[in-house]
Amino acid sequence: MTALQFMNAFRTFGADVLLLALGVTLLTSLLKKTVMKNCNKKAFVFLPFAIGIAVYAVYAALVTLSADPFTKDLAATVEKGFSCGLAATLYYVVYEQFFRSPKQQAKPDPLDNLLDGIVADEKRGEAAAALTERCAGAEKEQLPELVRETLSLYASPDLSQAETEVAVKILTEYFLMRNE
């Protein structure tokens, strides 16, 4: 779509549709982030159009103070409501392309993966932070004991002695490589 076609689309809608479309965009975005966050992503393609039709129908009924938008003017109501959904989609595209900052992908911490199965999920972040604090820059000879002491605070109680020793060796090697 060229810039001229894009601007022409906004010119043909009309002020009422453009203002309602702004509300439809905001409502659609709110629904995506709250009530419908676990919904199939394909449903979001049609959501602005469905909301646009509903919003425009209510708007037309309030403006005319009659039920005509739902009865004899139904085709015009659906057409204008569809236009609301289309304009809302255009607003969203403009927002995504020009105003929204790209999401920064956080690198997964390998320590988190190493602690999987050793430390309970709810304590894993705290254990990783404690291990990093105590073991970063530690001497090679002190490292196994520091890892063992820290793991004793956070490790799962059903971990056997042999599993604990293997975990200490793996984590010691991890911090030896990390400290180099």
PDB file of C-alpha atoms in Angstrom:
ATOM      1  CA  MET A   1       0.000   0.000   0.000  1.00  0.00           C
ATOM      2  CA  THR A   2       1.499   3.308  -1.033  1.00  0.00           C
ATOM      3  CA  ALA A   3       1.404   6.363   1.199  1.00  0.00           C
ATOM      4  CA  LEU A   4      -1.160   7.990  -1.118  1.00  0.00           C
ATOM      5  CA  GLN A   5      -3.487   4.976  -0.901  1.00  0.00           C
ATOM      6  CA  PHE A   6      -3.043   4.948   2.856  1.00  0.00           C
ATOM      7  CA  MET A   7      -4.027   8.618   3.197  1.00  0.00           C
ATOM      8  CA  ASN A   8      -6.912   8.162   0.763  1.00  0.00           C
ATOM      9  CA  ALA A   9      -8.282   5.375   2.970  1.00  0.00           C
ATOM     10  CA  PHE A  10      -8.413   7.747   5.935  1.00  0.00           C
ATOM     11  CA  ARG A  11     -10.068  10.466   3.825  1.00  0.00           C
ATOM     12  CA  THR A  12     -12.903   8.189   2.669  1.00  0.00           C
ATOM     13  CA  PHE A  13     -13.975   6.981   6.111  1.00  0.00           C
ATOM     14  CA  GLY A  14     -15.367  10.154   7.650  1.00  0.00           C
ATOM     15  CA  ALA A  15     -14.761  11.761  11.021  1.00  0.00           C
ATOM     16  CA  ASP A  16     -17.265   9.665  12.974  1.00  0.00           C
ATOM     17  CA  VAL A  17     -15.800   6.380  11.743  1.00  0.00           C
ATOM     18  CA  LEU A  18     -12.233   7.547  12.393  1.00  0.00           C
ATOM     19  CA  LEU A  19     -13.019   8.594  15.969  1.00  0.00           C
ATOM     20  CA  LEU A  20     -14.908   5.387  16.669  1.00  0.00           C
ATOM     21  CA  ALA A  21     -12.057   3.410  15.108  1.00  0.00           C
ATOM     22  CA  LEU A  22      -9.656   4.936  17.602  1.00  0.00           C
ATOM     23  CA  GLY A  23     -11.856   3.606  20.410  1.00  0.00           C
ATOM     24  CA  VAL A  24     -12.100   0.232  18.661  1.00  0.00           C
ATOM     25  CA  THR A  25      -8.290   0.087  18.445  1.00  0.00           C
ATOM     26  CA  LEU A  26      -7.925   0.812  22.139  1.00  0.00           C
ATOM     27  CA  LEU A  27     -10.652  -1.662  23.103  1.00  0.00           C
ATOM     28  CA  THR A  28      -9.160  -4.373  20.899  1.00  0.00           C
ATOM     29  CA  SER A  29      -5.723  -3.814  22.391  1.00  0.00           C
ATOM     30  CA  LEU A  30      -7.163  -3.947  25.919  1.00  0.00           C
ATOM     31  CA  LEU A  31      -9.008  -7.196  25.192  1.00  0.00           C
ATOM     32  CA  LYS A  32      -5.871  -8.751  23.696  1.00  0.00           C
ATOM     33  CA  LYS A  33      -3.893  -8.019  26.838  1.00  0.00           C
ATOM     34  CA  THR A  34      -6.536  -9.025  29.399  1.00  0.00           C
ATOM     35  CA  VAL A  35      -9.578 -11.170  28.709  1.00  0.00           C
ATOM     36  CA  MET A  36      -8.419 -12.721  25.435  1.00  0.00           C
ATOM     37  CA  LYS A  37      -4.685 -13.149  26.088  1.00  0.00           C
ATOM     38  CA  ASN A  38      -4.956 -16.945  25.911  1.00  0.00           C
ATOM     39  CA  CYS A  39      -7.198 -16.876  22.849  1.00  0.00           C
ATOM     40  CA  ASN A  40      -6.155 -18.198  19.446  1.00  0.00           C
ATOM     41  CA  LYS A  41      -4.162 -15.468  17.643  1.00  0.00           C
ATOM     42  CA  LYS A  42      -6.199 -15.932  14.457  1.00  0.00           C
ATOM     43  CA  ALA A  43      -9.261 -14.549  16.252  1.00  0.00           C
ATOM     44  CA  PHE A  44      -7.525 -11.183  16.575  1.00  0.00           C
ATOM     45  CA  VAL A  45      -7.711 -10.712  12.814  1.00  0.00           C
ATOM     46  CA  PHE A  46     -11.509 -10.485  12.987  1.00  0.00           C
ATOM     47  CA  LEU A  47     -11.827  -8.867  16.401  1.00  0.00           C
ATOM     48  CA  PRO A  48     -11.529  -5.195  15.278  1.00  0.00           C
ATOM     49  CA  PHE A  49     -14.206  -5.767  12.630  1.00  0.00           C
ATOM     50  CA  ALA A  50     -16.646  -7.406  15.054  1.00  0.00           C
ATOM     51  CA  ILE A  51     -16.078  -4.714  17.657  1.00  0.00           C
ATOM     52  CA  GLY A  52     -16.289  -2.025  14.966  1.00  0.00           C
ATOM     53  CA  ILE A  53     -19.694  -3.245  13.804  1.00  0.00           C
ATOM     54  CA  ALA A  54     -21.005  -3.433  17.368  1.00  0.00           C
ATOM     55  CA  VAL A  55     -19.643  -0.009  18.345  1.00  0.00           C
ATOM     56  CA  TYR A  56     -20.938   1.672  15.220  1.00  0.00           C
ATOM     57  CA  ALA A  57     -24.383   0.088  15.654  1.00  0.00           C
ATOM     58  CA  VAL A  58     -24.639   1.408  19.209  1.00  0.00           C
ATOM     59  CA  TYR A  59     -23.332   4.815  18.098  1.00  0.00           C
ATOM     60  CA  ALA A  60     -25.860   5.032  15.236  1.00  0.00           C
ATOM     61  CA  ALA A  61     -28.706   4.001  17.537  1.00  0.00           C
ATOM     62  CA  LEU A  62     -27.750   6.694  20.050  1.00  0.00           C
ATOM     63  CA  VAL A  63     -27.414   9.371  17.374  1.00  0.00           C
ATOM     64  CA  THR A  64     -30.770   8.575  15.743  1.00  0.00           C
ATOM     65  CA  LEU A  65     -32.480   7.622  19.015  1.00  0.00           C
ATOM     66  CA  SER A  66     -34.147   4.712  17.242  1.00  0.00           C
ATOM     67  CA  ALA A  67     -33.684   1.051  16.422  1.00  0.00           C
ATOM     68  CA  ASP A  68     -33.346   1.794  12.696  1.00  0.00           C
ATOM     69  CA  PRO A  69     -29.606   0.953  12.611  1.00  0.00           C
ATOM     70  CA  PHE A  70     -30.541  -2.566  13.746  1.00  0.00           C
ATOM     71  CA  THR A  71     -33.522  -2.980  11.407  1.00  0.00           C
ATOM     72  CA  LYS A  72     -34.083  -1.045   8.178  1.00  0.00           C
ATOM     73  CA  ASP A  73     -30.580   0.542   8.056  1.00  0.00           C
ATOM     74  CA  LEU A  74     -28.757  -2.681   8.940  1.00  0.00           C
ATOM     75  CA  ALA A  75     -26.747  -2.832   5.699  1.00  0.00           C
ATOM     76  CA  ALA A  76     -25.438   0.720   6.132  1.00  0.00           C
ATOM     77  CA  THR A  77     -24.686   0.025   9.800  1.00  0.00           C
ATOM     78  CA  VAL A  78     -22.686  -3.089   8.948  1.00  0.00           C
ATOM     79  CA  GLU A  79     -20.853  -1.223   6.176  1.00  0.00           C
ATOM     80  CA  LYS A  80     -19.876   1.669   8.462  1.00  0.00           C
ATOM     81  CA  GLY A  81     -19.027  -0.754  11.286  1.00  0.00           C
ATOM     82  CA  PHE A  82     -16.787  -2.705   8.935  1.00  0.00           C
ATOM     83  CA  SER A  83     -15.155   0.615   8.011  1.00  0.00           C
ATOM     84  CA  CYS A  84     -14.545   1.210  11.737  1.00  0.00           C
ATOM     85  CA  GLY A  85     -12.788  -2.152  11.961  1.00  0.00           C
ATOM     86  CA  LEU A  86     -10.752  -1.391   8.860  1.00  0.00           C
ATOM     87  CA  ALA A  87      -9.696   2.024  10.157  1.00  0.00           C
ATOM     88  CA  ALA A  88      -8.865   0.473  13.532  1.00  0.00           C
ATOM     89  CA  THR A  89      -6.656  -2.045  11.753  1.00  0.00           C
ATOM     90  CA  LEU A  90      -4.935   0.796   9.887  1.00  0.00           C
ATOM     91  CA  TYR A  91      -4.373   2.639  13.165  1.00  0.00           C
ATOM     92  CA  TYR A  92      -2.829  -0.513  14.615  1.00  0.00           C
ATOM     93  CA  VAL A  93      -0.534  -0.954  11.608  1.00  0.00           C
ATOM     94  CA  VAL A  94       0.651   2.654  11.878  1.00  0.00           C
ATOM     95  CA  TYR A  95       1.278   2.199  15.595  1.00  0.00           C
ATOM     96  CA  GLU A  96       3.214  -1.054  15.064  1.00  0.00           C
ATOM     97  CA  GLN A  97       5.328   0.354  12.241  1.00  0.00           C
ATOM     98  CA  PHE A  98       6.182   3.807  13.553  1.00  0.00           C
ATOM     99  CA  PHE A  99       5.669   4.106  17.298  1.00  0.00           C
ATOM    100  CA  ARG A 100       6.119   0.766  19.026  1.00  0.00           C
ATOM    101  CA  SER A 101       9.651  -0.088  20.059  1.00  0.00           C
ATOM    102  CA  PRO A 102      10.852  -3.573  19.158  1.00  0.00           C
ATOM    103  CA  LYS A 103      10.802  -6.107  21.956  1.00  0.00           C
ATOM    104  CA  GLN A 104      14.180  -6.940  23.367  1.00  0.00           C
ATOM    105  CA  GLN A 105      14.669 -10.673  23.521  1.00  0.00           C
ATOM    106  CA  ALA A 106      16.287 -11.547  26.822  1.00  0.00           C
ATOM    107  CA  LYS A 107      18.996 -14.155  26.583  1.00  0.00           C
ATOM    108  CA  PRO A 108      18.181 -17.173  28.703  1.00  0.00           C
ATOM    109  CA  ASP A 109      20.596 -17.668  31.567  1.00  0.00           C
ATOM    110  CA  PRO A 110      22.305 -21.066  31.261  1.00  0.00           C
ATOM    111  CA  LEU A 111      22.497 -21.201  35.038  1.00  0.00           C
ATOM    112  CA  ASP A 112      18.703 -21.347  35.145  1.00  0.00           C
ATOM    113  CA  ASN A 113      18.782 -24.458  32.950  1.00  0.00           C
ATOM    114  CA  LEU A 114      21.510 -26.036  35.060  1.00  0.00           C
ATOM    115  CA  LEU A 115      19.451 -25.552  38.214  1.00  0.00           C
ATOM    116  CA  ASP A 116      16.377 -27.188  36.663  1.00  0.00           C
ATOM    117  CA  GLY A 117      15.644 -30.340  38.646  1.00  0.00           C
ATOM    118  CA  ILE A 118      18.019 -29.337  41.408  1.00  0.00           C
ATOM    119  CA  VAL A 119      16.207 -26.311  42.801  1.00  0.00           C
ATOM    120  CA  ALA A 120      12.424 -25.824  42.934  1.00  0.00           C
ATOM    121  CA  ASP A 121      11.026 -23.487  40.241  1.00  0.00           C
ATOM    122  CA  GLU A 122       9.944 -20.803  42.690  1.00  0.00           C
ATOM    123  CA  LYS A 123      13.431 -20.628  44.261  1.00  0.00           C
ATOM    124  CA  ARG A 124      15.463 -20.951  41.052  1.00  0.00           C
ATOM    125  CA  GLY A 125      15.919 -17.212  40.415  1.00  0.00           C
ATOM    126  CA  GLU A 126      16.959 -16.598  44.003  1.00  0.00           C
ATOM    127  CA  ALA A 127      19.371 -19.549  43.911  1.00  0.00           C
ATOM    128  CA  ALA A 128      20.912 -18.378  40.620  1.00  0.00           C
ATOM    129  CA  ALA A 129      21.427 -14.894  42.042  1.00  0.00           C
ATOM    130  CA  ALA A 130      22.995 -16.266  45.236  1.00  0.00           C
ATOM    131  CA  LEU A 131      25.295 -18.599  43.313  1.00  0.00           C
ATOM    132  CA  THR A 132      26.376 -15.829  40.956  1.00  0.00           C
ATOM    133  CA  GLU A 133      27.044 -13.460  43.839  1.00  0.00           C
ATOM    134  CA  ARG A 134      29.084 -15.947  45.841  1.00  0.00           C
ATOM    135  CA  CYS A 135      30.917 -17.714  43.016  1.00  0.00           C
ATOM    136  CA  ALA A 136      31.698 -14.933  40.549  1.00  0.00           C
ATOM    137  CA  GLY A 137      35.416 -14.267  40.778  1.00  0.00           C
ATOM    138  CA  ALA A 138      35.999 -16.918  43.442  1.00  0.00           C
ATOM    139  CA  GLU A 139      39.261 -18.873  43.546  1.00  0.00           C
ATOM    140  CA  LYS A 140      39.306 -22.281  41.862  1.00  0.00           C
ATOM    141  CA  GLU A 141      39.991 -24.099  45.139  1.00  0.00           C
ATOM    142  CA  GLN A 142      37.139 -22.376  47.013  1.00  0.00           C
ATOM    143  CA  LEU A 143      34.556 -22.787  44.291  1.00  0.00           C
ATOM    144  CA  PRO A 144      33.281 -26.346  45.048  1.00  0.00           C
ATOM    145  CA  GLU A 145      32.702 -25.480  48.709  1.00  0.00           C
ATOM    146  CA  LEU A 146      30.907 -22.211  47.840  1.00  0.00           C
ATOM    147  CA  VAL A 147      28.644 -24.040  45.399  1.00  0.00           C
ATOM    148  CA  ARG A 148      27.940 -26.811  47.946  1.00  0.00           C
ATOM    149  CA  GLU A 149      27.095 -24.313  50.713  1.00  0.00           C
ATOM    150  CA  THR A 150      24.797 -22.298  48.458  1.00  0.00           C
ATOM    151  CA  LEU A 151      23.081 -25.392  47.080  1.00  0.00           C
ATOM    152  CA  SER A 152      22.442 -26.642  50.602  1.00  0.00           C
ATOM    153  CA  LEU A 153      20.251 -23.558  51.119  1.00  0.00           C
ATOM    154  CA  TYR A 154      18.220 -23.927  47.925  1.00  0.00           C
ATOM    155  CA  ALA A 155      18.405 -27.539  46.672  1.00  0.00           C
ATOM    156  CA  SER A 156      15.339 -29.723  46.657  1.00  0.00           C
ATOM    157  CA  PRO A 157      15.167 -31.837  49.855  1.00  0.00           C
ATOM    158  CA  ASP A 158      14.543 -35.054  47.895  1.00  0.00           C
ATOM    159  CA  LEU A 159      17.894 -34.712  46.088  1.00  0.00           C
ATOM    160  CA  SER A 160      20.216 -37.638  46.921  1.00  0.00           C
ATOM    161  CA  GLN A 161      23.807 -37.158  48.069  1.00  0.00           C
ATOM    162  CA  ALA A 162      25.103 -38.460  44.739  1.00  0.00           C
ATOM    163  CA  GLU A 163      22.845 -36.066  42.791  1.00  0.00           C
ATOM    164  CA  THR A 164      24.011 -33.190  44.975  1.00  0.00           C
ATOM    165  CA  GLU A 165      27.665 -34.037  44.284  1.00  0.00           C
ATOM    166  CA  VAL A 166      27.036 -34.218  40.537  1.00  0.00           C
ATOM    167  CA  ALA A 167      25.259 -30.842  40.697  1.00  0.00           C
ATOM    168  CA  VAL A 168      28.194 -29.350  42.619  1.00  0.00           C
ATOM    169  CA  LYS A 169      30.651 -30.618  39.984  1.00  0.00           C
ATOM    170  CA  ILE A 170      28.564 -29.306  37.088  1.00  0.00           C
ATOM    171  CA  LEU A 171      28.039 -25.904  38.688  1.00  0.00           C
ATOM    172  CA  THR A 172      31.711 -25.683  39.699  1.00  0.00           C
ATOM    173  CA  GLU A 173      32.733 -26.301  36.080  1.00  0.00           C
ATOM    174  CA  TYR A 174      30.206 -23.722  34.918  1.00  0.00           C
ATOM    175  CA  PHE A 175      31.623 -21.055  37.217  1.00  0.00           C
ATOM    176  CA  LEU A 176      35.234 -22.000  36.367  1.00  0.00           C
ATOM    177  CA  MET A 177      34.489 -21.348  32.697  1.00  0.00           C
ATOM    178  CA  ARG A 178      32.474 -18.235  33.488  1.00  0.00           C
ATOM    179  CA  ASN A 179      35.203 -16.775  35.709  1.00  0.00           C
ATOM    180  CA  GLU A 180      37.941 -17.180  33.094  1.00  0.00           C
TER     181      GLU A 180
END
